[in-house]
Amino acid sequence: ETGVTQTPRHLVMGMTNKKSLKCEQHLGHNAMYWYKQSAKKPLELMFVYNFKEQTENNSVPSRFSPECPNSSHLFLHLHTLQPEDSALYLCASSHLTSGGGANTGELFFGEGSRLTVL
Amino acid sequence: GQNIDQPTEMTATEGAIVQINCTYQTSGFNGLFWYQQHAGEAPTFLSYNVLDGLEEKGRFSSFLSRSKGYSYLLLKELQMKDSASYLCAVLDSNYQLIWGAGTKLIIKP
């Protein structure tokens, strides 16, 4: 496989359920991201992992819990979600420049996990 | 605050030319990206501009004016497969990507 793979592609869950989204990248990148995409809104950055270390947490509610066991895998654990959390959750990866670890900007996205919270 | 503005939706005819504009106000500037996203698919990279001027890549071109905080994506010889959303994003001084809400382009025969 190549690129960025996300599973599941679709998920329906109740507010009391616990589920996880999975992302895997086969590009040798050293940074991985979770984004939330809602209709007609800009992509919202949720979490960033650089070299497996979390470097960004953009005021995301604690009902979203990321996990990055290695540079190729990223999880988003979900629990007690709200209906307004229904959205497309996109995983992305990128290459960081050496030294300063600055994001080069070009992101490679997975096709997303469409989440519906009932 | 930081802001990226682009039209919500545009319609064009197959074979024609369309220009999608993007204006930005950000804390610093380290480049501007355009991504294409077909419905139900992943966004994919189209172009990157960091210097003023026009970058051409086949039927697609991207223009940047840093002094005006302005960019456009120009699509020529439109094809039905070009129907998609086009996302503008700016890399700010902290190397964070600031995203626009996207422009949905509808191509009619």
Short mmCIF file of N, CA, C and O in Angstrom, two decimals, chain A residues 1-61:
data_model
loop_
_atom_site.label_atom_id
_atom_site.label_comp_id
_atom_site.label_asym_id
_atom_site.label_seq_id
_atom_site.Cartn_x
_atom_site.Cartn_y
_atom_site.Cartn_z
N GLU A 1 0.84 -1.19 0.00
CA GLU A 1 0.00 0.00 0.00
C GLU A 1 0.88 1.25 0.00
O GLU A 1 2.01 1.24 0.47
N THR A 2 0.38 2.29 -0.55
CA THR A 2 1.09 3.56 -0.55
C THR A 2 0.18 4.63 -0.01
O THR A 2 -1.03 4.45 0.10
N GLY A 3 0.76 5.78 0.36
CA GLY A 3 -0.05 6.92 0.76
C GLY A 3 -0.52 6.83 2.20
O GLY A 3 0.11 6.23 3.06
N VAL A 4 -1.64 7.47 2.45
CA VAL A 4 -2.21 7.57 3.78
C VAL A 4 -3.55 6.85 3.80
O VAL A 4 -4.42 7.14 2.99
N THR A 5 -3.69 5.91 4.71
CA THR A 5 -4.88 5.07 4.76
C THR A 5 -5.62 5.30 6.07
O THR A 5 -5.00 5.27 7.14
N GLN A 6 -6.91 5.52 5.99
CA GLN A 6 -7.72 5.73 7.18
C GLN A 6 -8.81 4.67 7.27
O GLN A 6 -9.44 4.34 6.27
N THR A 7 -9.04 4.20 8.48
CA THR A 7 -10.15 3.28 8.75
C THR A 7 -10.80 3.65 10.07
O THR A 7 -10.11 4.14 10.98
N PRO A 8 -12.13 3.44 10.20
CA PRO A 8 -13.03 3.08 9.12
C PRO A 8 -13.35 4.29 8.24
O PRO A 8 -13.07 5.43 8.63
N ARG A 9 -13.92 4.08 7.08
CA ARG A 9 -14.29 5.18 6.23
C ARG A 9 -15.57 5.85 6.72
O ARG A 9 -15.79 7.05 6.52
N HIS A 10 -16.43 5.06 7.32
CA HIS A 10 -17.69 5.58 7.86
C HIS A 10 -17.91 4.99 9.24
O HIS A 10 -17.63 3.81 9.47
N LEU A 11 -18.42 5.82 10.15
CA LEU A 11 -18.68 5.37 11.52
C LEU A 11 -19.89 6.09 12.06
O LEU A 11 -19.98 7.32 11.98
N VAL A 12 -20.82 5.31 12.59
CA VAL A 12 -21.98 5.86 13.27
C VAL A 12 -21.92 5.40 14.71
O VAL A 12 -21.73 4.22 14.98
N MET A 13 -22.03 6.33 15.64
CA MET A 13 -21.93 5.96 17.04
C MET A 13 -22.88 6.77 17.90
O MET A 13 -23.24 7.90 17.55
N GLY A 14 -23.27 6.17 19.01
CA GLY A 14 -24.10 6.88 19.97
C GLY A 14 -23.21 7.70 20.89
O GLY A 14 -21.99 7.55 20.92
N MET A 15 -23.83 8.57 21.64
CA MET A 15 -23.07 9.49 22.49
C MET A 15 -22.35 8.79 23.62
O MET A 15 -21.41 9.34 24.19
N THR A 16 -22.76 7.57 23.95
CA THR A 16 -22.11 6.87 25.06
C THR A 16 -21.07 5.86 24.58
O THR A 16 -20.41 5.21 25.40
N ASN A 17 -20.92 5.72 23.25
CA ASN A 17 -19.99 4.73 22.72
C ASN A 17 -18.54 5.18 22.84
O ASN A 17 -18.25 6.37 23.00
N LYS A 18 -17.65 4.20 22.74
CA LYS A 18 -16.23 4.47 22.59
C LYS A 18 -15.76 3.81 21.31
O LYS A 18 -15.98 2.61 21.12
N LYS A 19 -15.12 4.59 20.47
CA LYS A 19 -14.60 4.06 19.20
C LYS A 19 -13.26 4.70 18.93
O LYS A 19 -12.86 5.67 19.58
N SER A 20 -12.56 4.16 17.94
CA SER A 20 -11.26 4.73 17.55
C SER A 20 -11.15 4.83 16.04
O SER A 20 -11.64 3.96 15.31
N LEU A 21 -10.52 5.89 15.59
CA LEU A 21 -10.16 6.06 14.19
C LEU A 21 -8.68 5.74 14.05
O LEU A 21 -7.87 6.09 14.91
N LYS A 22 -8.35 5.12 12.92
CA LYS A 22 -6.96 4.71 12.69
C LYS A 22 -6.42 5.34 11.42
O LYS A 22 -7.14 5.49 10.43
N CYS A 23 -5.16 5.71 11.46
CA CYS A 23 -4.49 6.27 10.29
C CYS A 23 -3.12 5.63 10.17
O CYS A 23 -2.42 5.46 11.18
N GLU A 24 -2.75 5.32 8.94
CA GLU A 24 -1.45 4.71 8.69
C GLU A 24 -0.84 5.37 7.45
O GLU A 24 -1.53 5.56 6.44
N GLN A 25 0.43 5.76 7.56
CA GLN A 25 1.07 6.35 6.39
C GLN A 25 2.30 5.52 6.00
O GLN A 25 3.05 5.06 6.85
N HIS A 26 2.47 5.38 4.69
CA HIS A 26 3.55 4.57 4.13
C HIS A 26 4.49 5.44 3.31
O HIS A 26 5.06 5.00 2.32
N LEU A 27 4.64 6.69 3.72
CA LEU A 27 5.42 7.66 2.95
C LEU A 27 6.75 8.01 3.61
O LEU A 27 7.48 8.84 3.08
N GLY A 28 7.01 7.44 4.78
CA GLY A 28 8.25 7.76 5.47
C GLY A 28 8.27 9.15 6.08
O GLY A 28 9.33 9.68 6.37
N HIS A 29 7.09 9.74 6.26
CA HIS A 29 7.02 11.08 6.84
C HIS A 29 7.22 11.04 8.35
O HIS A 29 7.01 10.01 8.99
N ASN A 30 7.58 12.20 8.91
CA ASN A 30 7.84 12.24 10.35
C ASN A 30 6.86 13.13 11.10
O ASN A 30 7.06 13.41 12.27
N ALA A 31 5.82 13.58 10.43
CA ALA A 31 4.78 14.36 11.10
C ALA A 31 3.41 13.85 10.67
O ALA A 31 3.20 13.52 9.50
N MET A 32 2.49 13.78 11.62
CA MET A 32 1.13 13.32 11.33
C MET A 32 0.12 14.25 12.02
O MET A 32 0.42 14.83 13.07
N TYR A 33 -1.05 14.36 11.40
CA TYR A 33 -2.03 15.36 11.82
C TYR A 33 -3.43 14.77 11.84
O TYR A 33 -3.76 13.90 11.01
N TRP A 34 -4.25 15.29 12.73
CA TRP A 34 -5.70 15.07 12.66
C TRP A 34 -6.37 16.41 12.39
O TRP A 34 -6.10 17.40 13.08
N TYR A 35 -7.24 16.40 11.37
CA TYR A 35 -8.04 17.56 11.04
C TYR A 35 -9.52 17.19 11.12
O TYR A 35 -9.91 16.07 10.80
N LYS A 36 -10.34 18.19 11.45
CA LYS A 36 -11.79 18.05 11.38
C LYS A 36 -12.29 18.90 10.22
O LYS A 36 -11.92 20.07 10.10
N GLN A 37 -13.10 18.27 9.35
CA GLN A 37 -13.66 19.02 8.23
C GLN A 37 -15.18 18.99 8.32
O GLN A 37 -15.81 17.95 8.18
N SER A 38 -15.75 20.19 8.51
CA SER A 38 -17.21 20.35 8.53
C SER A 38 -17.62 21.11 7.29
O SER A 38 -16.84 21.89 6.75
N ALA A 39 -18.85 20.91 6.87
CA ALA A 39 -19.34 21.53 5.64
C ALA A 39 -19.17 23.04 5.67
O ALA A 39 -19.54 23.69 6.66
N LYS A 40 -18.61 23.56 4.61
CA LYS A 40 -18.47 25.00 4.38
C LYS A 40 -17.64 25.70 5.45
O LYS A 40 -17.79 26.91 5.65
N LYS A 41 -16.79 24.95 6.14
CA LYS A 41 -15.90 25.55 7.12
C LYS A 41 -14.46 25.22 6.78
O LYS A 41 -14.20 24.19 6.14
N PRO A 42 -13.51 26.04 7.20
CA PRO A 42 -12.10 25.70 6.97
C PRO A 42 -11.72 24.44 7.73
O PRO A 42 -12.31 24.12 8.77
N LEU A 43 -10.73 23.77 7.21
CA LEU A 43 -10.17 22.64 7.95
C LEU A 43 -9.71 23.11 9.33
O LEU A 43 -9.07 24.14 9.47
N GLU A 44 -10.08 22.32 10.35
CA GLU A 44 -9.68 22.66 11.72
C GLU A 44 -8.59 21.68 12.16
O GLU A 44 -8.83 20.47 12.24
N LEU A 45 -7.41 22.22 12.46
CA LEU A 45 -6.34 21.38 12.95
C LEU A 45 -6.65 20.97 14.39
O LEU A 45 -6.94 21.82 15.24
N MET A 46 -6.58 19.67 14.65
CA MET A 46 -6.86 19.18 16.01
C MET A 46 -5.56 18.83 16.74
O MET A 46 -5.32 19.32 17.84
N PHE A 47 -4.79 17.97 16.14
CA PHE A 47 -3.56 17.49 16.79
C PHE A 47 -2.45 17.36 15.76
O PHE A 47 -2.69 17.05 14.61
N VAL A 48 -1.21 17.59 16.24
CA VAL A 48 -0.03 17.40 15.41
C VAL A 48 0.97 16.57 16.20
O VAL A 48 1.19 16.81 17.39
N TYR A 49 1.54 15.61 15.54
CA TYR A 49 2.64 14.83 16.10
C TYR A 49 3.85 14.99 15.21
O TYR A 49 3.80 14.71 14.01
N ASN A 50 4.93 15.49 15.80
CA ASN A 50 6.21 15.58 15.10
C ASN A 50 7.16 14.59 15.74
O ASN A 50 7.40 14.66 16.94
N PHE A 51 7.69 13.68 14.93
CA PHE A 51 8.60 12.67 15.47
C PHE A 51 7.98 11.96 16.68
O PHE A 51 8.63 11.74 17.68
N LYS A 52 6.69 11.64 16.56
CA LYS A 52 5.91 10.91 17.57
C LYS A 52 5.59 11.74 18.81
O LYS A 52 4.93 11.26 19.72
N GLU A 53 6.02 12.99 18.88
CA GLU A 53 5.71 13.81 20.03
C GLU A 53 4.60 14.79 19.68
O GLU A 53 4.64 15.46 18.65
N GLN A 54 3.62 14.89 20.57
CA GLN A 54 2.52 15.80 20.30
C GLN A 54 2.99 17.23 20.46
O GLN A 54 3.52 17.60 21.51
N THR A 55 2.83 18.03 19.43
CA THR A 55 3.28 19.41 19.49
C THR A 55 2.14 20.40 19.40
O THR A 55 2.34 21.58 19.61
N GLU A 56 0.96 19.97 19.03
CA GLU A 56 -0.18 20.86 18.94
C GLU A 56 -1.41 20.18 19.51
O GLU A 56 -1.63 19.00 19.29
N ASN A 57 -2.18 20.95 20.23
CA ASN A 57 -3.49 20.49 20.69
C ASN A 57 -4.34 21.74 20.71
O ASN A 57 -4.31 22.52 21.67
N ASN A 58 -5.04 21.96 19.62
CA ASN A 58 -5.74 23.22 19.44
C ASN A 58 -7.05 23.28 20.21
O ASN A 58 -8.13 23.34 19.62
N SER A 59 -6.93 23.27 21.54
CA SER A 59 -8.10 23.41 22.40
C SER A 59 -9.18 22.39 22.05
O SER A 59 -10.37 22.71 22.00
N VAL A 60 -8.75 21.18 21.80
CA VAL A 60 -9.70 20.12 21.44
C VAL A 60 -10.28 19.53 22.72
O VAL A 60 -9.54 19.27 23.68
N PRO A 61 -11.58 19.31 22.76
CA PRO A 61 -12.20 18.72 23.96
C PRO A 61 -11.58 17.37 24.30
O PRO A 61 -11.16 16.62 23.42
#
